[in-house]
Amino acid sequence: MRIAIPTEVKDNEFRVAITPVGVAELVGHGHEVLVQAGAGVGSSISDEEYAAQGATIVDSCDEVWERAELVLKVKEPIAEEYRHLREDLTLFTYLHLAADRPLTDALQAAGTTAIAYETVQLPDRSLPLLVPMSEVAGCLAPQMGAYHLTRAAQGRGVLMGHVTGVTPAKVVVLGCGTAGTKAALAAAGLGAEVTVLDTDLAKLRHVSNFMNVQTLASSRLTVREQVLQADLVIGTVLLPGSRTPRLVTHEMVTQMKPGSVLVDVAIDQGGCFEDSRPTTHHDPVYEVEQSLFYCVGNMPGAVPNTSTWALTNSTLPYVVRIANQGWRQAMQADPALAKGLNVQGGRIVYPGVAEAFGVEHTPVAEVLAD
């Protein structure tokens, strides 16, 4: 199979969809790998490193897409890339379609087979291709929050770390999955007073067993009480492939501490704060009432070297299966990968995407039986 890796074009996105190790593995299986010139530079990977493992370096973005049978990306195609989509193309990347109707429409119109990293799901309900970037985003969230809490960044002027005789920053983490656990661990490590909320008591119990944080069963009242006390709120709630529930309302924000900060890790799926809207690394925050919102949709892009290697470690086994067997046969053999199919041949396949837009979906079993 001919596998292509274009340069990411989203604002300040420096990750790349494959490492030289990944190239070597695919070439070893007899596949051709095309890498757009400079695609790995932001992740400290040179064209020469790719070429040394057997990749063909292609100068033109158009040529990379045109020659591809399978395109690997990190982030979803943006509007300027829609023209590259076509019926005989398989796309494997983060898609987050439930929060992106224009891309969903473009994929349907083109007939592209679109497989989303974030909805590949194992029998235990874990999300193996989302976990590495959730880990990165969770670690980053307290760092970003800590900076924007400084007065120079228009925040409250509160230090995250512990200072003798002074009350530390209060951090509230909504959600106790991978990102939430990492965020809580990082914030607690900085010396903050951390409270984690979730509806899953087993997850909360696990966190409380190895971390010095307060845990609370999540409810509307509890969320409200904790948010109003917080210096920093980190939202990490996730419903795989579906629109994220909005847990923090505008009315709550009007009563928050002046200069408080809200970091929405779930913004790719629409965000878990009512006032959330996507921002970029170039312009990451905006003010609502007297609080700052940080809603960067590609947070792990801030640390691309780490993120690129972590991502490839997880995606590569699935990429090899798709390349060796074709997407249909690979999915017939692996139900976890089959859950990654979001759009195919103009049909919406993933239920959460269809639900987000109020339309019918075609069951994946029906698509695989075609």
mmCIF file of C-alpha atoms in Angstrom:
data_model
loop_
_atom_site.group_PDB
_atom_site.id
_atom_site.type_symbol
_atom_site.label_atom_id
_atom_site.label_comp_id
_atom_site.label_asym_id
_atom_site.label_seq_id
_atom_site.Cartn_x
_atom_site.Cartn_y
_atom_site.Cartn_z
ATOM 1 C CA MET A 1 0.000 0.000 0.000
ATOM 2 C CA ARG A 2 1.087 3.575 -0.647
ATOM 3 C CA ILE A 3 0.999 5.470 2.658
ATOM 4 C CA ALA A 4 1.409 9.240 2.759
ATOM 5 C CA ILE A 5 2.234 11.614 5.596
ATOM 6 C CA PRO A 6 1.500 15.275 4.781
ATOM 7 C CA THR A 7 2.768 18.219 6.800
ATOM 8 C CA GLU A 8 0.241 19.346 9.407
ATOM 9 C CA VAL A 9 -1.228 22.759 8.595
ATOM 10 C CA LYS A 10 -3.323 23.558 11.662
ATOM 11 C CA ASP A 11 -2.182 26.614 13.632
ATOM 12 C CA ASN A 12 1.048 25.865 15.509
ATOM 13 C CA GLU A 13 0.699 22.119 14.950
ATOM 14 C CA PHE A 14 4.242 20.748 14.921
ATOM 15 C CA ARG A 15 3.480 17.061 15.382
ATOM 16 C CA VAL A 16 3.815 14.561 12.548
ATOM 17 C CA ALA A 17 1.915 11.305 12.080
ATOM 18 C CA ILE A 18 4.893 8.948 11.974
ATOM 19 C CA THR A 19 8.454 8.549 13.237
ATOM 20 C CA PRO A 20 11.397 6.996 11.380
ATOM 21 C CA VAL A 21 10.762 3.836 13.418
ATOM 22 C CA GLY A 22 7.258 3.723 11.965
ATOM 23 C CA VAL A 23 8.582 4.207 8.450
ATOM 24 C CA ALA A 24 11.049 1.345 8.909
ATOM 25 C CA GLU A 25 8.269 -0.947 10.117
ATOM 26 C CA LEU A 26 5.980 -0.181 7.184
ATOM 27 C CA VAL A 27 8.749 -0.432 4.591
ATOM 28 C CA GLY A 28 9.743 -3.747 6.169
ATOM 29 C CA HIS A 29 6.225 -4.997 5.442
ATOM 30 C CA GLY A 30 6.659 -4.066 1.780
ATOM 31 C CA HIS A 31 4.744 -0.779 1.758
ATOM 32 C CA GLU A 32 5.719 2.522 0.146
ATOM 33 C CA VAL A 33 5.869 5.523 2.480
ATOM 34 C CA LEU A 34 5.691 9.083 1.170
ATOM 35 C CA VAL A 35 6.612 11.902 3.559
ATOM 36 C CA GLN A 36 6.110 15.536 2.652
ATOM 37 C CA ALA A 37 9.357 17.487 2.852
ATOM 38 C CA GLY A 38 9.737 19.139 6.234
ATOM 39 C CA ALA A 39 6.814 17.281 7.811
ATOM 40 C CA GLY A 40 8.886 16.170 10.787
ATOM 41 C CA VAL A 41 10.962 19.297 11.367
ATOM 42 C CA GLY A 42 8.665 20.604 14.117
ATOM 43 C CA SER A 43 9.140 17.305 15.956
ATOM 44 C CA SER A 44 12.943 17.437 15.507
ATOM 45 C CA ILE A 45 12.876 14.740 12.809
ATOM 46 C CA SER A 46 14.712 15.544 9.574
ATOM 47 C CA ASP A 47 13.883 14.435 6.041
ATOM 48 C CA GLU A 48 17.208 12.580 6.038
ATOM 49 C CA GLU A 49 16.135 10.471 9.019
ATOM 50 C CA TYR A 50 12.977 9.430 7.182
ATOM 51 C CA ALA A 51 14.837 8.752 3.945
ATOM 52 C CA ALA A 52 17.380 6.608 5.785
ATOM 53 C CA GLN A 53 14.537 4.257 6.757
ATOM 54 C CA GLY A 54 13.220 3.983 3.205
ATOM 55 C CA ALA A 55 10.715 6.835 2.924
ATOM 56 C CA THR A 56 10.324 8.826 -0.271
ATOM 57 C CA ILE A 57 10.476 12.562 0.397
ATOM 58 C CA VAL A 58 7.937 14.490 -1.671
ATOM 59 C CA ASP A 59 8.133 18.259 -2.039
ATOM 60 C CA SER A 60 4.537 18.985 -2.989
ATOM 61 C CA CYS A 61 1.575 18.739 -0.631
ATOM 62 C CA ASP A 62 -0.700 18.080 -3.610
ATOM 63 C CA GLU A 63 1.487 15.184 -4.753
ATOM 64 C CA VAL A 64 1.522 13.583 -1.301
ATOM 65 C CA TRP A 65 -2.281 13.532 -1.166
ATOM 66 C CA GLU A 66 -2.741 12.567 -4.838
ATOM 67 C CA ARG A 67 -0.440 9.530 -4.660
ATOM 68 C CA ALA A 68 -1.788 8.257 -1.355
ATOM 69 C CA GLU A 69 -3.998 5.245 -0.792
ATOM 70 C CA LEU A 70 -3.803 5.729 2.983
ATOM 71 C CA VAL A 71 -3.150 9.152 4.533
ATOM 72 C CA LEU A 72 -1.890 9.332 8.102
ATOM 73 C CA LYS A 73 -2.329 12.629 9.935
ATOM 74 C CA VAL A 74 -2.343 13.934 13.463
ATOM 75 C CA LYS A 75 -5.157 16.478 13.314
ATOM 76 C CA GLU A 76 -8.354 16.546 11.302
ATOM 77 C CA PRO A 77 -8.240 18.099 7.814
ATOM 78 C CA ILE A 78 -9.080 21.795 7.900
ATOM 79 C CA ALA A 79 -11.016 23.619 5.187
ATOM 80 C CA GLU A 80 -8.028 24.181 2.917
ATOM 81 C CA GLU A 81 -7.422 20.416 2.849
ATOM 82 C CA TYR A 82 -10.966 19.352 1.955
ATOM 83 C CA ARG A 83 -10.088 19.495 -1.746
ATOM 84 C CA HIS A 84 -7.732 16.539 -1.257
ATOM 85 C CA LEU A 85 -10.468 14.204 -0.029
ATOM 86 C CA ARG A 86 -11.703 11.588 -2.503
ATOM 87 C CA GLU A 87 -13.596 8.315 -2.725
ATOM 88 C CA ASP A 88 -10.632 5.955 -3.092
ATOM 89 C CA LEU A 89 -8.767 7.407 -0.111
ATOM 90 C CA THR A 90 -8.535 6.076 3.445
ATOM 91 C CA LEU A 91 -7.825 8.689 6.119
ATOM 92 C CA PHE A 92 -6.554 7.713 9.582
ATOM 93 C CA THR A 93 -6.269 10.577 12.071
ATOM 94 C CA TYR A 94 -7.949 12.362 14.966
ATOM 95 C CA LEU A 95 -11.304 13.547 13.576
ATOM 96 C CA HIS A 96 -13.594 14.661 16.448
ATOM 97 C CA LEU A 97 -16.484 14.852 13.992
ATOM 98 C CA ALA A 98 -19.252 15.322 16.568
ATOM 99 C CA ALA A 99 -18.008 18.885 16.995
ATOM 100 C CA ASP A 100 -17.262 19.519 13.300
ATOM 101 C CA ARG A 101 -20.200 19.426 10.906
ATOM 102 C CA PRO A 102 -18.304 21.019 7.959
ATOM 103 C CA LEU A 103 -15.652 18.285 7.979
ATOM 104 C CA THR A 104 -18.291 15.586 8.367
ATOM 105 C CA ASP A 105 -20.127 16.976 5.333
ATOM 106 C CA ALA A 106 -16.885 17.172 3.341
ATOM 107 C CA LEU A 107 -15.981 13.561 4.110
ATOM 108 C CA GLN A 108 -19.467 12.401 3.150
ATOM 109 C CA ALA A 109 -19.460 14.374 -0.079
ATOM 110 C CA ALA A 110 -16.050 13.003 -1.071
ATOM 111 C CA GLY A 111 -16.896 9.402 -0.152
ATOM 112 C CA THR A 112 -13.667 9.087 1.858
ATOM 113 C CA THR A 113 -13.166 6.211 4.291
ATOM 114 C CA ALA A 114 -12.439 8.100 7.511
ATOM 115 C CA ILE A 115 -11.098 6.274 10.571
ATOM 116 C CA ALA A 116 -10.763 8.207 13.820
ATOM 117 C CA TYR A 117 -7.990 7.503 16.299
ATOM 118 C CA GLU A 118 -10.180 8.676 19.152
ATOM 119 C CA THR A 119 -12.975 6.119 18.677
ATOM 120 C CA VAL A 120 -10.868 2.965 18.342
ATOM 121 C CA GLN A 121 -12.021 1.181 21.485
ATOM 122 C CA LEU A 122 -10.933 -2.031 23.193
ATOM 123 C CA PRO A 123 -13.404 -4.444 24.849
ATOM 124 C CA ASP A 124 -12.648 -2.901 28.260
ATOM 125 C CA ARG A 125 -13.868 0.448 26.810
ATOM 126 C CA SER A 126 -10.372 1.960 26.878
ATOM 127 C CA LEU A 127 -9.267 4.177 23.979
ATOM 128 C CA PRO A 128 -5.715 3.118 23.058
ATOM 129 C CA LEU A 129 -5.073 5.805 20.454
ATOM 130 C CA LEU A 130 -6.500 8.645 22.523
ATOM 131 C CA VAL A 131 -4.660 7.744 25.724
ATOM 132 C CA PRO A 132 -1.182 9.048 24.765
ATOM 133 C CA MET A 133 -2.437 12.491 23.765
ATOM 134 C CA SER A 134 -4.753 12.589 26.778
ATOM 135 C CA GLU A 135 -1.709 11.956 28.937
ATOM 136 C CA VAL A 136 0.156 14.838 27.293
ATOM 137 C CA ALA A 137 -2.809 17.231 27.457
ATOM 138 C CA GLY A 138 -3.445 16.307 31.082
ATOM 139 C CA CYS A 139 0.159 17.044 32.022
ATOM 140 C CA LEU A 140 0.082 20.334 30.117
ATOM 141 C CA ALA A 141 -3.224 21.637 31.498
ATOM 142 C CA PRO A 142 -1.902 22.649 34.957
ATOM 143 C CA GLN A 143 1.172 24.219 33.330
ATOM 144 C CA MET A 144 -0.978 26.338 31.043
ATOM 145 C CA GLY A 145 -3.302 27.178 33.914
ATOM 146 C CA ALA A 146 -0.416 28.092 36.208
ATOM 147 C CA TYR A 147 0.985 30.540 33.680
ATOM 148 C CA HIS A 148 -2.358 32.220 33.002
ATOM 149 C CA LEU A 149 -3.021 32.557 36.733
ATOM 150 C CA THR A 150 -0.075 34.947 36.920
ATOM 151 C CA ARG A 151 -0.903 38.637 37.017
ATOM 152 C CA ALA A 152 1.278 39.277 33.976
ATOM 153 C CA ALA A 153 -1.085 36.988 32.056
ATOM 154 C CA GLN A 154 -4.156 38.815 33.457
ATOM 155 C CA GLY A 155 -4.882 36.069 35.980
ATOM 156 C CA ARG A 156 -5.532 36.225 39.717
ATOM 157 C CA GLY A 157 -1.855 36.419 40.577
ATOM 158 C CA VAL A 158 -1.986 33.089 42.412
ATOM 159 C CA LEU A 159 0.978 30.723 42.550
ATOM 160 C CA MET A 160 0.222 27.045 41.955
ATOM 161 C CA GLY A 161 3.029 25.939 44.245
ATOM 162 C CA HIS A 162 2.890 25.772 48.029
ATOM 163 C CA VAL A 163 4.390 28.664 50.009
ATOM 164 C CA THR A 164 4.649 28.374 53.789
ATOM 165 C CA GLY A 165 1.816 30.146 55.568
ATOM 166 C CA VAL A 166 -0.125 30.931 52.373
ATOM 167 C CA THR A 167 -3.173 29.087 51.009
ATOM 168 C CA PRO A 168 -2.228 27.311 47.738
ATOM 169 C CA ALA A 169 -4.171 27.596 44.516
ATOM 170 C CA LYS A 170 -7.389 25.570 44.439
ATOM 171 C CA VAL A 171 -7.589 23.400 41.326
ATOM 172 C CA VAL A 172 -10.783 21.585 40.342
ATOM 173 C CA VAL A 173 -10.498 18.771 37.796
ATOM 174 C CA LEU A 174 -13.702 17.636 36.110
ATOM 175 C CA GLY A 175 -13.345 14.038 34.960
ATOM 176 C CA CYS A 176 -11.127 11.249 36.250
ATOM 177 C CA GLY A 177 -10.076 9.547 33.029
ATOM 178 C CA THR A 178 -6.564 9.580 31.602
ATOM 179 C CA ALA A 179 -6.350 13.356 31.086
ATOM 180 C CA GLY A 180 -8.014 14.159 34.404
ATOM 181 C CA THR A 181 -5.767 11.819 36.369
ATOM 182 C CA LYS A 182 -2.635 13.263 34.759
ATOM 183 C CA ALA A 183 -3.873 16.812 35.354
ATOM 184 C CA ALA A 184 -4.575 16.094 39.005
ATOM 185 C CA LEU A 185 -1.181 14.463 39.471
ATOM 186 C CA ALA A 186 0.647 17.388 37.837
ATOM 187 C CA ALA A 187 -1.313 20.017 39.795
ATOM 188 C CA ALA A 188 -0.783 18.188 43.087
ATOM 189 C CA GLY A 189 2.910 17.887 42.263
ATOM 190 C CA LEU A 190 3.080 21.667 41.946
ATOM 191 C CA GLY A 191 1.653 21.994 45.432
ATOM 192 C CA ALA A 192 -1.933 22.995 44.600
ATOM 193 C CA GLU A 193 -4.994 21.965 46.563
ATOM 194 C CA VAL A 194 -6.669 19.593 44.089
ATOM 195 C CA THR A 195 -10.226 18.295 43.959
ATOM 196 C CA VAL A 196 -11.237 15.708 41.349
ATOM 197 C CA LEU A 197 -14.882 15.105 40.370
ATOM 198 C CA ASP A 198 -16.311 12.148 38.481
ATOM 199 C CA THR A 199 -19.475 10.046 38.423
ATOM 200 C CA ASP A 200 -17.396 6.842 38.464
ATOM 201 C CA LEU A 201 -16.587 6.051 42.093
ATOM 202 C CA ALA A 202 -14.160 3.293 41.119
ATOM 203 C CA LYS A 203 -12.015 5.787 39.232
ATOM 204 C CA LEU A 204 -12.108 8.212 42.128
ATOM 205 C CA ARG A 205 -11.142 5.444 44.536
ATOM 206 C CA HIS A 206 -8.189 4.493 42.351
ATOM 207 C CA VAL A 207 -6.950 8.084 42.239
ATOM 208 C CA SER A 208 -7.315 8.605 45.976
ATOM 209 C CA ASN A 209 -5.244 5.477 46.654
ATOM 210 C CA PHE A 210 -2.058 6.911 45.129
ATOM 211 C CA MET A 211 -2.529 10.672 45.069
ATOM 212 C CA ASN A 212 -2.937 13.342 47.722
ATOM 213 C CA VAL A 213 -6.105 14.910 46.321
ATOM 214 C CA GLN A 214 -9.720 15.286 47.399
ATOM 215 C CA THR A 215 -12.257 13.268 45.411
ATOM 216 C CA LEU A 216 -15.959 14.033 45.104
ATOM 217 C CA ALA A 217 -18.854 12.277 43.371
ATOM 218 C CA SER A 218 -19.903 14.594 40.575
ATOM 219 C CA SER A 219 -23.354 16.173 40.512
ATOM 220 C CA ARG A 220 -24.696 19.490 39.272
ATOM 221 C CA LEU A 221 -24.661 20.951 42.765
ATOM 222 C CA THR A 222 -21.176 19.668 43.570
ATOM 223 C CA VAL A 223 -19.761 20.977 40.290
ATOM 224 C CA ARG A 224 -21.263 24.380 40.976
ATOM 225 C CA GLU A 225 -19.939 24.553 44.538
ATOM 226 C CA GLN A 226 -16.432 23.539 43.536
ATOM 227 C CA VAL A 227 -16.207 25.768 40.455
ATOM 228 C CA LEU A 228 -17.164 28.852 42.444
ATOM 229 C CA GLN A 229 -14.332 28.148 44.895
ATOM 230 C CA ALA A 230 -11.696 27.407 42.244
ATOM 231 C CA ASP A 231 -8.720 29.404 41.041
ATOM 232 C CA LEU A 232 -8.264 26.952 38.157
ATOM 233 C CA VAL A 233 -10.834 24.588 36.601
ATOM 234 C CA ILE A 234 -9.610 21.862 34.237
ATOM 235 C CA GLY A 235 -12.316 20.166 32.146
ATOM 236 C CA THR A 236 -11.449 16.684 30.875
ATOM 237 C CA VAL A 237 -14.863 14.999 30.533
ATOM 238 C CA LEU A 238 -15.127 12.692 27.505
ATOM 239 C CA LEU A 239 -17.884 10.690 25.812
ATOM 240 C CA PRO A 240 -16.071 8.708 23.088
ATOM 241 C CA GLY A 241 -16.926 10.095 19.673
ATOM 242 C CA SER A 242 -19.846 12.149 20.993
ATOM 243 C CA ARG A 243 -20.457 15.777 21.919
ATOM 244 C CA THR A 244 -19.043 16.576 25.364
ATOM 245 C CA PRO A 245 -21.624 17.536 28.017
ATOM 246 C CA ARG A 246 -21.361 21.150 29.169
ATOM 247 C CA LEU A 247 -20.855 21.008 32.905
ATOM 248 C CA VAL A 248 -19.883 24.616 33.670
ATOM 249 C CA THR A 249 -22.566 27.126 32.739
ATOM 250 C CA HIS A 250 -22.197 30.786 31.926
ATOM 251 C CA GLU A 251 -24.116 31.611 35.088
ATOM 252 C CA MET A 252 -21.456 29.806 37.145
ATOM 253 C CA VAL A 253 -18.704 31.749 35.426
ATOM 254 C CA THR A 254 -20.350 35.051 36.335
ATOM 255 C CA GLN A 255 -19.839 34.120 40.005
ATOM 256 C CA MET A 256 -16.303 32.757 39.798
ATOM 257 C CA LYS A 257 -13.327 34.518 41.351
ATOM 258 C CA PRO A 258 -12.035 37.426 39.201
ATOM 259 C CA GLY A 259 -8.951 36.290 37.316
ATOM 260 C CA SER A 260 -9.764 32.586 37.626
ATOM 261 C CA VAL A 261 -8.752 30.331 34.734
ATOM 262 C CA LEU A 262 -10.638 27.545 32.939
ATOM 263 C CA VAL A 263 -8.703 25.073 30.775
ATOM 264 C CA ASP A 264 -10.923 22.983 28.487
ATOM 265 C CA VAL A 265 -9.043 19.831 27.495
ATOM 266 C CA ALA A 266 -12.269 18.511 25.913
ATOM 267 C CA ILE A 267 -12.584 21.339 23.384
ATOM 268 C CA ASP A 268 -11.964 18.970 20.429
ATOM 269 C CA GLN A 269 -15.299 17.325 21.234
ATOM 270 C CA GLY A 270 -17.088 20.645 21.715
ATOM 271 C CA GLY A 271 -15.869 21.482 25.215
ATOM 272 C CA CYS A 272 -17.327 20.941 28.677
ATOM 273 C CA PHE A 273 -17.843 24.635 29.525
ATOM 274 C CA GLU A 274 -20.818 26.504 28.078
ATOM 275 C CA ASP A 275 -18.637 29.478 27.092
ATOM 276 C CA SER A 276 -15.900 27.387 25.446
ATOM 277 C CA ARG A 277 -14.838 28.069 21.876
ATOM 278 C CA PRO A 278 -11.700 26.784 20.138
ATOM 279 C CA THR A 279 -8.533 28.861 20.413
ATOM 280 C CA THR A 280 -4.993 28.405 19.096
ATOM 281 C CA HIS A 281 -1.496 28.338 20.517
ATOM 282 C CA HIS A 282 -0.980 31.706 18.829
ATOM 283 C CA ASP A 283 -3.980 33.245 20.620
ATOM 284 C CA PRO A 284 -4.848 30.798 23.412
ATOM 285 C CA VAL A 285 -7.117 32.675 25.834
ATOM 286 C CA TYR A 286 -10.119 34.965 25.923
ATOM 287 C CA GLU A 287 -12.072 36.552 28.740
ATOM 288 C CA VAL A 288 -15.637 35.781 29.800
ATOM 289 C CA GLU A 289 -16.921 38.036 32.559
ATOM 290 C CA GLN A 290 -13.696 38.213 34.609
ATOM 291 C CA SER A 291 -12.386 34.690 33.963
ATOM 292 C CA LEU A 292 -9.874 33.480 31.369
ATOM 293 C CA PHE A 293 -10.691 30.548 29.074
ATOM 294 C CA TYR A 294 -7.882 28.433 27.577
ATOM 295 C CA CYS A 295 -9.394 26.237 24.846
ATOM 296 C CA VAL A 296 -6.551 25.194 22.530
ATOM 297 C CA GLY A 297 -7.716 22.217 20.475
ATOM 298 C CA ASN A 298 -4.267 20.767 19.829
ATOM 299 C CA MET A 299 -2.591 21.167 23.208
ATOM 300 C CA PRO A 300 -0.108 18.298 22.670
ATOM 301 C CA GLY A 301 1.205 20.204 19.635
ATOM 302 C CA ALA A 302 3.051 22.418 22.115
ATOM 303 C CA VAL A 303 5.408 19.518 22.878
ATOM 304 C CA PRO A 304 5.609 17.825 19.466
ATOM 305 C CA ASN A 305 8.720 15.779 20.028
ATOM 306 C CA THR A 306 7.180 13.934 22.966
ATOM 307 C CA SER A 307 3.735 13.799 21.362
ATOM 308 C CA THR A 308 4.842 12.451 17.994
ATOM 309 C CA TRP A 309 6.739 9.534 19.490
ATOM 310 C CA ALA A 310 3.937 8.744 21.938
ATOM 311 C CA LEU A 311 1.350 8.816 19.152
ATOM 312 C CA THR A 312 3.287 6.590 16.749
ATOM 313 C CA ASN A 313 3.945 4.055 19.505
ATOM 314 C CA SER A 314 0.174 3.609 19.787
ATOM 315 C CA THR A 315 -1.030 3.978 16.190
ATOM 316 C CA LEU A 316 1.621 1.930 14.399
ATOM 317 C CA PRO A 317 0.203 -1.571 15.081
ATOM 318 C CA TYR A 318 -3.162 -0.449 13.669
ATOM 319 C CA VAL A 319 -1.544 1.242 10.667
ATOM 320 C CA VAL A 320 0.345 -1.953 9.860
ATOM 321 C CA ARG A 321 -2.891 -3.989 9.972
ATOM 322 C CA ILE A 322 -4.712 -1.555 7.682
ATOM 323 C CA ALA A 323 -1.779 -1.489 5.249
ATOM 324 C CA ASN A 324 -1.327 -5.268 5.239
ATOM 325 C CA GLN A 325 -4.991 -6.268 5.005
ATOM 326 C CA GLY A 326 -6.915 -3.228 3.772
ATOM 327 C CA TRP A 327 -9.273 -1.352 6.099
ATOM 328 C CA ARG A 328 -12.255 -3.665 5.606
ATOM 329 C CA GLN A 329 -10.489 -6.952 6.314
ATOM 330 C CA ALA A 330 -8.509 -5.401 9.176
ATOM 331 C CA MET A 331 -11.759 -4.252 10.801
ATOM 332 C CA GLN A 332 -13.465 -7.588 10.263
ATOM 333 C CA ALA A 333 -10.596 -9.172 12.198
ATOM 334 C CA ASP A 334 -10.433 -6.494 14.908
ATOM 335 C CA PRO A 335 -13.660 -5.113 16.432
ATOM 336 C CA ALA A 336 -11.669 -2.453 18.309
ATOM 337 C CA LEU A 337 -10.419 -0.996 15.033
ATOM 338 C CA ALA A 338 -13.917 -1.273 13.540
ATOM 339 C CA LYS A 339 -15.147 1.179 16.157
ATOM 340 C CA GLY A 340 -12.775 3.724 14.607
ATOM 341 C CA LEU A 341 -14.766 3.861 11.356
ATOM 342 C CA ASN A 342 -16.665 7.162 11.398
ATOM 343 C CA VAL A 343 -17.567 7.862 7.759
ATOM 344 C CA GLN A 344 -17.431 5.578 4.722
ATOM 345 C CA GLY A 345 -18.746 5.946 1.188
ATOM 346 C CA GLY A 346 -20.872 8.950 2.114
ATOM 347 C CA ARG A 347 -22.416 7.197 5.132
ATOM 348 C CA ILE A 348 -22.041 8.222 8.763
ATOM 349 C CA VAL A 349 -21.058 5.060 10.586
ATOM 350 C CA TYR A 350 -20.236 6.133 14.131
ATOM 351 C CA PRO A 351 -23.413 6.484 16.247
ATOM 352 C CA GLY A 352 -22.135 9.413 18.325
ATOM 353 C CA VAL A 353 -21.514 11.504 15.218
ATOM 354 C CA ALA A 354 -24.978 10.786 13.827
ATOM 355 C CA GLU A 355 -26.539 11.619 17.177
ATOM 356 C CA ALA A 356 -24.690 14.937 17.355
ATOM 357 C CA PHE A 357 -26.278 16.030 14.077
ATOM 358 C CA GLY A 358 -29.647 14.335 14.457
ATOM 359 C CA VAL A 359 -29.222 12.038 11.450
ATOM 360 C CA GLU A 360 -29.313 8.289 10.826
ATOM 361 C CA HIS A 361 -26.160 6.197 10.896
ATOM 362 C CA THR A 362 -25.249 3.019 9.039
ATOM 363 C CA PRO A 363 -24.126 0.274 11.454
ATOM 364 C CA VAL A 364 -20.491 -0.705 11.019
ATOM 365 C CA ALA A 365 -21.469 -4.375 10.621
ATOM 366 C CA GLU A 366 -23.525 -3.435 7.565
ATOM 367 C CA VAL A 367 -20.611 -1.505 6.048
ATOM 368 C CA LEU A 368 -18.172 -4.360 6.642
ATOM 369 C CA ALA A 369 -20.581 -6.843 5.075
ATOM 370 C CA ASP A 370 -20.830 -4.874 1.808
#
